[in-house]
Coordinates of C-alpha atoms and ligand atoms in Angstrom, one line a residue:
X1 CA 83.1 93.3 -239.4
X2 CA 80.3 94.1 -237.3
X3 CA 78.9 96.7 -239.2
X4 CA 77.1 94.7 -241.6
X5 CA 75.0 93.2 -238.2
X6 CA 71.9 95.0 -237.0
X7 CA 73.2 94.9 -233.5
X8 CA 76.9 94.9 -232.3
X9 CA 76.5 92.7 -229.3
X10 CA 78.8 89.7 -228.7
X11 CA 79.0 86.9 -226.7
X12 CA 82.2 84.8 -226.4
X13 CA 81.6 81.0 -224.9
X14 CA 82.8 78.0 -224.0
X15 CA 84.4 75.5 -221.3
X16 CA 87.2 76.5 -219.2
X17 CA 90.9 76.6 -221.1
X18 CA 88.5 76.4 -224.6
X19 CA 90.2 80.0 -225.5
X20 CA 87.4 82.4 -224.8
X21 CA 90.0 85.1 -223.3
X22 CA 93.0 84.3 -225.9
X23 CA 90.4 85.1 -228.5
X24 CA 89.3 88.3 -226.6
X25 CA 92.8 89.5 -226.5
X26 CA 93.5 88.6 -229.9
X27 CA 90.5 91.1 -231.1
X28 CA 92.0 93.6 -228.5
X29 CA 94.9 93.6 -230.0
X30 CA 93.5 93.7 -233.4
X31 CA 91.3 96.7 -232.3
X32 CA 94.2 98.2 -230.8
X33 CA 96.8 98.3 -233.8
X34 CA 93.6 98.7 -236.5
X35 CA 91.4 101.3 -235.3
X36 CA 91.5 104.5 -232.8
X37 CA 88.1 103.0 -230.9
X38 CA 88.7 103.0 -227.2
X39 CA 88.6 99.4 -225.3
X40 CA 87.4 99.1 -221.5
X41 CA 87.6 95.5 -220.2
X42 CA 86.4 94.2 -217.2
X43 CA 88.8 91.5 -215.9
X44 CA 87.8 89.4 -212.6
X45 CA 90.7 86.6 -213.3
X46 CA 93.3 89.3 -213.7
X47 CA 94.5 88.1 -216.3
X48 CA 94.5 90.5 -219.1
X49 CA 97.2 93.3 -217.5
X50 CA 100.5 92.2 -219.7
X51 CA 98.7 92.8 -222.5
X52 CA 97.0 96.3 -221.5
X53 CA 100.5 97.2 -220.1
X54 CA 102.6 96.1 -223.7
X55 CA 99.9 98.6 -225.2
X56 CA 100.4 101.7 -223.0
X57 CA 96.7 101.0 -221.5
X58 CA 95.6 101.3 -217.7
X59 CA 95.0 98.8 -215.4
X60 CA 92.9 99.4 -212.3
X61 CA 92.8 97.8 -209.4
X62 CA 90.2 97.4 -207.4
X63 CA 90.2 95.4 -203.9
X64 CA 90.0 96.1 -200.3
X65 CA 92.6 98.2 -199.7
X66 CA 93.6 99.5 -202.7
X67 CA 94.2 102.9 -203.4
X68 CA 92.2 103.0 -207.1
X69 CA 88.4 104.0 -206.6
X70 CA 85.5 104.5 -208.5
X71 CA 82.2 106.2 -207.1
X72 CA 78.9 104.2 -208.3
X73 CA 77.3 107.8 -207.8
X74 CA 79.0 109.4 -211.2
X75 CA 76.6 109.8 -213.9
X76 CA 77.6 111.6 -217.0
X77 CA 74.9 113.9 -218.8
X78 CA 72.5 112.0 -221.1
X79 CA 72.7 108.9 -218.5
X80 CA 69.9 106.2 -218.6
X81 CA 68.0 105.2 -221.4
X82 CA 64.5 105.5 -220.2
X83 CA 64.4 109.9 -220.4
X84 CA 64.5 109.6 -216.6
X85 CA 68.5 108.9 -215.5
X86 CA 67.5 109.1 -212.2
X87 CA 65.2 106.4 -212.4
X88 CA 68.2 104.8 -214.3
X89 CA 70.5 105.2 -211.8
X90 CA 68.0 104.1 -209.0
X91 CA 67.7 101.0 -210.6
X92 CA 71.2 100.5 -210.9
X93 CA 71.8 100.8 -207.0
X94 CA 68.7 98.0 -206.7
X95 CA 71.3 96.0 -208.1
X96 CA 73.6 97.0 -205.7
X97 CA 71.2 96.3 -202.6
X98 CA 70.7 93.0 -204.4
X99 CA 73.8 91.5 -203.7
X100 CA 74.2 93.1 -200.3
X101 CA 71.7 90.5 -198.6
X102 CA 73.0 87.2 -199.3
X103 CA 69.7 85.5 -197.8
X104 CA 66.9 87.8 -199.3
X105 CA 67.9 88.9 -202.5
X106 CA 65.3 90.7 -203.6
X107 CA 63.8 94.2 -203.7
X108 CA 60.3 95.3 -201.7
X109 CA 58.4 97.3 -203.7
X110 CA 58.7 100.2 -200.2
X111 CA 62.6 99.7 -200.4
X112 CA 61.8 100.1 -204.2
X113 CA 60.3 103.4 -203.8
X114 CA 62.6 104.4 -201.0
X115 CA 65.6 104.2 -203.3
X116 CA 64.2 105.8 -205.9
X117 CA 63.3 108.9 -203.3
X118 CA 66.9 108.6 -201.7
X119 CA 68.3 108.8 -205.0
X120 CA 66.6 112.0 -206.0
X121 CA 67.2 113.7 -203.0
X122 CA 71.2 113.0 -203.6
X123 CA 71.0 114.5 -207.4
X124 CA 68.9 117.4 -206.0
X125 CA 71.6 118.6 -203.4
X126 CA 73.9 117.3 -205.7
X127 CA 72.3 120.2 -208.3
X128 CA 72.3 122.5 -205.2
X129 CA 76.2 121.9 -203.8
X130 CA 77.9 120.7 -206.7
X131 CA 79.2 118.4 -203.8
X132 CA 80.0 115.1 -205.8
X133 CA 77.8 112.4 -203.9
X134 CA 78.9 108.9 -202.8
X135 CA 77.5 106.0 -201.2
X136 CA 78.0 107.6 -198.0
X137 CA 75.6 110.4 -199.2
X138 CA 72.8 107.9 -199.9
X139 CA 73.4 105.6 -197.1
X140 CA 73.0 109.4 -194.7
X141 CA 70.1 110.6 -196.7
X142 CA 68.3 106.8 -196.0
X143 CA 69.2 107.2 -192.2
X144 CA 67.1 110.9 -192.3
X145 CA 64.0 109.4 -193.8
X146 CA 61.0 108.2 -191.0
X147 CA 60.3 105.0 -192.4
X148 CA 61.8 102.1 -190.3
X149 CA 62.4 100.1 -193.8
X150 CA 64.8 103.1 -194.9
X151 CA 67.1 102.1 -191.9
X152 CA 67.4 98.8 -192.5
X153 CA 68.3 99.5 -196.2
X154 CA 71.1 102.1 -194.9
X155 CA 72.2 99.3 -192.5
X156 CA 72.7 97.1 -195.8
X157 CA 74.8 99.6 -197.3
X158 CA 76.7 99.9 -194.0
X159 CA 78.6 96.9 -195.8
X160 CA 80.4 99.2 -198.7
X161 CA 79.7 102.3 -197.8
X162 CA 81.7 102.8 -194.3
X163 CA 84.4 100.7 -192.8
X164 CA 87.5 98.7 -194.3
X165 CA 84.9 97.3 -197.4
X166 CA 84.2 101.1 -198.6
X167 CA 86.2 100.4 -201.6
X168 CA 83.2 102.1 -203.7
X169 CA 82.3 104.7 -201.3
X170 CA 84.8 107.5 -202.6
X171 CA 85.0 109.6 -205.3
X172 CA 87.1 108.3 -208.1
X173 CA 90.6 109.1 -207.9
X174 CA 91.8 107.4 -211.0
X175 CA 92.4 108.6 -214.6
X176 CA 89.9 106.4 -216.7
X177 CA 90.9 109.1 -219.7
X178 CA 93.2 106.1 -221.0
X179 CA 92.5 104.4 -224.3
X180 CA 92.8 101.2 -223.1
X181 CA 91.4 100.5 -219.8
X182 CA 91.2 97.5 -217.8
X183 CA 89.9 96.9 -214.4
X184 CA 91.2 94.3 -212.5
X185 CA 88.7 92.5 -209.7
X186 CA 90.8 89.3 -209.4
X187 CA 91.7 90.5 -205.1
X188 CA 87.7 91.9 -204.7
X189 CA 86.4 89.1 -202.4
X190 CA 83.6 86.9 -203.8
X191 CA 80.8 89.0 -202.0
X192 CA 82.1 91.7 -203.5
X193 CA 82.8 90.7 -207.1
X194 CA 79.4 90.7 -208.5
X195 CA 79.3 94.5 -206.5
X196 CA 82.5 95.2 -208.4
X197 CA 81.4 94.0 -211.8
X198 CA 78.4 95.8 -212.0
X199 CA 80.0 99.4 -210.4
X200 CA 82.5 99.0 -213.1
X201 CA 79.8 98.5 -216.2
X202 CA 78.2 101.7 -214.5
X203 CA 81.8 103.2 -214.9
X204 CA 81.8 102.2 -219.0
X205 CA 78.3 103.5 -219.3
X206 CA 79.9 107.0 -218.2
X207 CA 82.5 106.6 -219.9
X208 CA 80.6 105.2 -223.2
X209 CA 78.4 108.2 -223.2
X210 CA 81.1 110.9 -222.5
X211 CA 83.6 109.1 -225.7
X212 CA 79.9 108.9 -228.3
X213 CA 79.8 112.4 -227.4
X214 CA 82.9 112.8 -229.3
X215 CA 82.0 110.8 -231.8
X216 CA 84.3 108.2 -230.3
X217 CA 83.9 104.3 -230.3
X218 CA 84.1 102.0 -227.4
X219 CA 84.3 98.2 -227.2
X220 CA 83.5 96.7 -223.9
X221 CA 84.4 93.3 -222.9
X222 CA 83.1 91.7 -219.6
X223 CA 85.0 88.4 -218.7
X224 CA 82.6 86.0 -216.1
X225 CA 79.3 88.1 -217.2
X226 CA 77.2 85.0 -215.9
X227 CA 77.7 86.1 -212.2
X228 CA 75.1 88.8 -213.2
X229 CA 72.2 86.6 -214.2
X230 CA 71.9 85.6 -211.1
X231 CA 69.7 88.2 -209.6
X232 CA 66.8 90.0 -211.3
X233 CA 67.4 93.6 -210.5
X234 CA 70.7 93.0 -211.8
X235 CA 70.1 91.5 -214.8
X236 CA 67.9 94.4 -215.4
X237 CA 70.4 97.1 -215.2
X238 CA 72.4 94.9 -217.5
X239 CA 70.2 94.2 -220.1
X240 CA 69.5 98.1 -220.2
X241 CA 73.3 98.9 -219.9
X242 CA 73.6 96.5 -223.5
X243 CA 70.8 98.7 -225.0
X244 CA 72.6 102.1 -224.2
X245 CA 76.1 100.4 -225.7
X246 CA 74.5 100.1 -228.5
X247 CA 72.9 103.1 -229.1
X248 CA 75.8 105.0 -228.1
X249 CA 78.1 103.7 -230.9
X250 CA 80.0 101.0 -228.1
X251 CA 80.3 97.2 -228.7
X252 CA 79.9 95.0 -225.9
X253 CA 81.4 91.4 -226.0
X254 CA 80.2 89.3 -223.0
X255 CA 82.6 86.2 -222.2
X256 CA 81.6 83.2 -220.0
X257 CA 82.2 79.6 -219.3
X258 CA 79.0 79.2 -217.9
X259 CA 75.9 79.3 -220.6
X260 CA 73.5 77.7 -218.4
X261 CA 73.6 80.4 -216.1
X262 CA 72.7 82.9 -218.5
X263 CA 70.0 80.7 -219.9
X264 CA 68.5 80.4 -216.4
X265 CA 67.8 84.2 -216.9
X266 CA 64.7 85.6 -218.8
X267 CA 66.9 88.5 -219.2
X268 CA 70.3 86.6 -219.9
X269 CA 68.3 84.6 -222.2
X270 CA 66.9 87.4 -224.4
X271 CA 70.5 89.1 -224.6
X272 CA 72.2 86.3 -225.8
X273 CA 69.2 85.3 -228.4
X274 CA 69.3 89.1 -229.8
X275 CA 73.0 88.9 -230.3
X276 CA 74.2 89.1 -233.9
X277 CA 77.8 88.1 -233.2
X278 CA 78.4 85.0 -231.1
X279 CA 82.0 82.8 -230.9
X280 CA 81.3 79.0 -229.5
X281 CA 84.2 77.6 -228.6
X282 CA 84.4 74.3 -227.1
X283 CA 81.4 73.5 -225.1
X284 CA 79.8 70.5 -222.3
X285 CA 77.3 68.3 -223.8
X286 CA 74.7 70.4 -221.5
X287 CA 75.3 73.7 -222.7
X288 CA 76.0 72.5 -226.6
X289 CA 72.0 71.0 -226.0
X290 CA 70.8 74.4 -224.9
X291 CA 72.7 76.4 -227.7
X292 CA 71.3 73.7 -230.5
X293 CA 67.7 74.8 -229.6
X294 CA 68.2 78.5 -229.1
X295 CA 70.5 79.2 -232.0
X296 CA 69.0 76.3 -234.0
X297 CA 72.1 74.4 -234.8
X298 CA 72.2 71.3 -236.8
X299 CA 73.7 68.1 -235.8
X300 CA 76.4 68.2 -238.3
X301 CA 76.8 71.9 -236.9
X302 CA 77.2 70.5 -233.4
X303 CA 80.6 68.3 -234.1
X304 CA 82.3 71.7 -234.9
X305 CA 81.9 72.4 -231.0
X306 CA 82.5 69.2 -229.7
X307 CA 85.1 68.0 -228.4
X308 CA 86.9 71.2 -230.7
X309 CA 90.6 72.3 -229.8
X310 CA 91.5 75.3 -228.1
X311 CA 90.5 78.3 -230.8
X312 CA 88.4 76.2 -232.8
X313 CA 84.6 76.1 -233.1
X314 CA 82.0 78.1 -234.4
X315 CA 80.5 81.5 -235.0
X316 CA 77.1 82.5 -235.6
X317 CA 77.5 85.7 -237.5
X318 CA 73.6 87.0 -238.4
X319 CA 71.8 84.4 -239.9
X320 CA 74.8 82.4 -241.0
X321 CA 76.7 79.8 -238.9
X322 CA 80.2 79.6 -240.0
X323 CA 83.0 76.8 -238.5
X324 CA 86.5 78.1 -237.9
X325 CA 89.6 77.2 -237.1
X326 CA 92.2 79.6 -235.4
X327 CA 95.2 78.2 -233.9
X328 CA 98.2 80.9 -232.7
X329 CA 101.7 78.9 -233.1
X330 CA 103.5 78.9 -229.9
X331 CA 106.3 80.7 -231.0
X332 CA 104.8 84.0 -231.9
X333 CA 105.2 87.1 -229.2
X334 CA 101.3 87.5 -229.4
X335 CA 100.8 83.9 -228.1
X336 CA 103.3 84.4 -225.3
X337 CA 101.2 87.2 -224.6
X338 CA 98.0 85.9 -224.4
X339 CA 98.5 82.5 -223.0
X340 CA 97.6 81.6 -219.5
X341 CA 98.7 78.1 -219.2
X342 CA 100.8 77.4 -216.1
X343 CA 103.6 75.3 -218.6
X344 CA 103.5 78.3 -220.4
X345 CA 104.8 80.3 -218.0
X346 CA 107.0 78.5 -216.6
X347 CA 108.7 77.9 -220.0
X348 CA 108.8 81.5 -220.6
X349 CA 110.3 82.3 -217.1
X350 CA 113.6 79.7 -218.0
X351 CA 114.1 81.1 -220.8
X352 CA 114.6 84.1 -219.4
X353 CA 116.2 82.8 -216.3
X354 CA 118.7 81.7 -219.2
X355 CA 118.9 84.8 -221.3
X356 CA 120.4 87.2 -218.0
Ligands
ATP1 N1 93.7 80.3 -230.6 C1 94.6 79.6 -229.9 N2 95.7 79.1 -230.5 C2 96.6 78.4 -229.7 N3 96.4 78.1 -228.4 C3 95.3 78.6 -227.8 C4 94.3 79.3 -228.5 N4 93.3 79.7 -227.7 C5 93.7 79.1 -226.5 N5 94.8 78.5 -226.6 C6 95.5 77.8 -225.5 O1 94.6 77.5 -224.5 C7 94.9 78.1 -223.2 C8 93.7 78.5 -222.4 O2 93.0 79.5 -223.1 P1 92.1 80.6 -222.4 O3 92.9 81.2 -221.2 O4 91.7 81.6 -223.4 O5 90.9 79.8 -221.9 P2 89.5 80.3 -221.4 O6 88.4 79.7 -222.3 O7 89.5 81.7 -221.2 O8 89.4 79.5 -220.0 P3 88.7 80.0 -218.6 O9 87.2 79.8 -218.6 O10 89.4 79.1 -217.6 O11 89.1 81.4 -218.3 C9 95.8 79.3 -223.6 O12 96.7 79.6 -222.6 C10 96.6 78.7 -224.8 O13 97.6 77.9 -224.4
MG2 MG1 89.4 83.0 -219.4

């Protein structure tokens, strides 16, 4: 259905228990038993792993402590979208020393430059060794260079790259060759989500370019994607990580609860503004306001997201704004699959208390 869009990027909101991940693992599913396309999901509630597991997918889990890594230092051939994938891959560890300083988040232009050097003195052994690089590599390569600010950055990386948070400092030890992949970030601490979310979109980008190499398709879906408009450097590597999904034959869905968040961002702004494909669910008076001007939706329009039931509300697809109305019935296996609501559950676990 997408194919008649000029771009394949999705967004997916609305308030909290509005449906936004029952819908997402409704078009899993659908992608799943309707296509041979590849699905990576991103999943910081941890919600989405009975589904991934009824479909023979992988669920990895990443926390402190667990055994499942992933090293922010891969970078598959033809990474970047810029002709320079070092630069690329640079700017994706900005965003990494973005949300390592809680008080200053923001990049020098010296740390800038000393980043970008760091980084292509770790490719360049890399080239020499064949040695796979981690953040340990960097953080050891910043510690050799004179200038005082190079310290204080490998101080900052200190943080992830040595001691019981080096979750992201090895080399990755799982098998992301699955067709259905999901990585679960619901035990990452809060620090270290945003870290998590945006190593893991550098993971898709890898694997995105590796499966369009085949001639494969990807769909990515990122649950909480709001957490990344915080910070500029991050949005940056995002909004470029959207370009190269879509000119690598991958459709990225972003989900979130939280549109003014993303409006807040230049960045998060533009991506949502140039997407062809957007589901509103249910939405606060606040963010229904700020999707009327940016989408242009009428008042009449508007009623279709108020107040709406869980599943129902509207979807601008291109130019067109169409209302829908999709409501699972209880009793099917997919809705038992897909719901998340505690009475849910608890129904589900007597009756099969009772069936044994
Ligand atoms: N299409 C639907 N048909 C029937 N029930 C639905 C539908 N969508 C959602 N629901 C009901 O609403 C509940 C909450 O939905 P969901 O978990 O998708 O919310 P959400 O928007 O992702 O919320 P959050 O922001 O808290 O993650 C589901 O567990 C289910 O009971
Ligand atoms: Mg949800």
């Amino acid at each position: 259905m997408y194919n008649l869009l000029q771009n394949p990027n999705a967004f997916i909101l609305g308030v909290p228990g509005a449906g936004k991940s029952f819908l997402t693992k409704e078009e899993i599913e659908f992608i799943i038993m309707s296509t041979n396309d590849d699905v990576l999901i991103c999943d910081p509630e941890g919600e989405y792993d009975p589904i991934i597991k009824q479909f023979g997918g992988e669920v990895i889990e990443i926390s402190v402590g667990s055994k499942d890594h992933i090293n922010p230092m891969d970078m598959e051939d033809g990474y970047g979208d810029s002709g320079n994938p070092i630069g690329d891959k640079s700017q994706f560890i900005m965003s990494l020393f973005e949300q390592l300083d809680r008080e200053n988040k923001s990049i020098t232009p010296i740390e800038r430059s000393l980043i970008d050097r760091c980084v292509s003195i770790v490719y360049a052994e890399y080239r020499k060794t064949k040695v796979i690089p981690t953040l340990k590599t960097l953080r050891n390569v910043l510690l050799k260079q004179p200038e005082s600010e190079a310290r204080t950055l490998a101080l900052r990386l200190e943080y992830i790259a040595e001691g019981t948070s080096d979750i992201f400092a090895h080399e990755t030890n799982v098998d992301v060759s699955n067709r259905i992949i999901s990585y679960n970030i619901f035990n990452l601490g809060t620090q270290l989500k945003t870290i998590g979310l945006l190593i893991i979109t550098d993971a898709m980008l890898n694997r995105v370019i590796s499966n369009w190499k085949k001639g494969k398709r990807t769909h990515v879906f990122i649950d909480e994607i709001h957490v990344i408009f915080e910070n500029e450097e991050s949005a940056t590597f995002f909004a470029s990580a959207w370009r190269q999904f879509r000119k690598r034959d991958a459709f990225p869905t972003g989900i979130t609860q939280n549109v003014k968040y993303l409006l807040s961002s230049q960045q998060g702004t533009s991506m949502l503004s140039n997407s062809e494909f957007i589901v509103m669910l249910n939405q606060s008076p606040n963010d229904r306001e700020d999707l009327a001007d940016l989408l242009k939706i009428s008042e009449e329009q508007m009623s279709y997201i108020t107040n709406a039931q869980s599943g129902c509300g509207l979807i601008k697809y291109g130019a067109s704004l169409v209302p829908f109305i999709n409501r699972m019935p209880k009793d099917m296996e997919l809705y038992r699959l897909n719901t998340t609501k505690p009475a849910d559950r608890k129904e589900m676990l007597v009756q099969t208390e009772q069936s044994y």
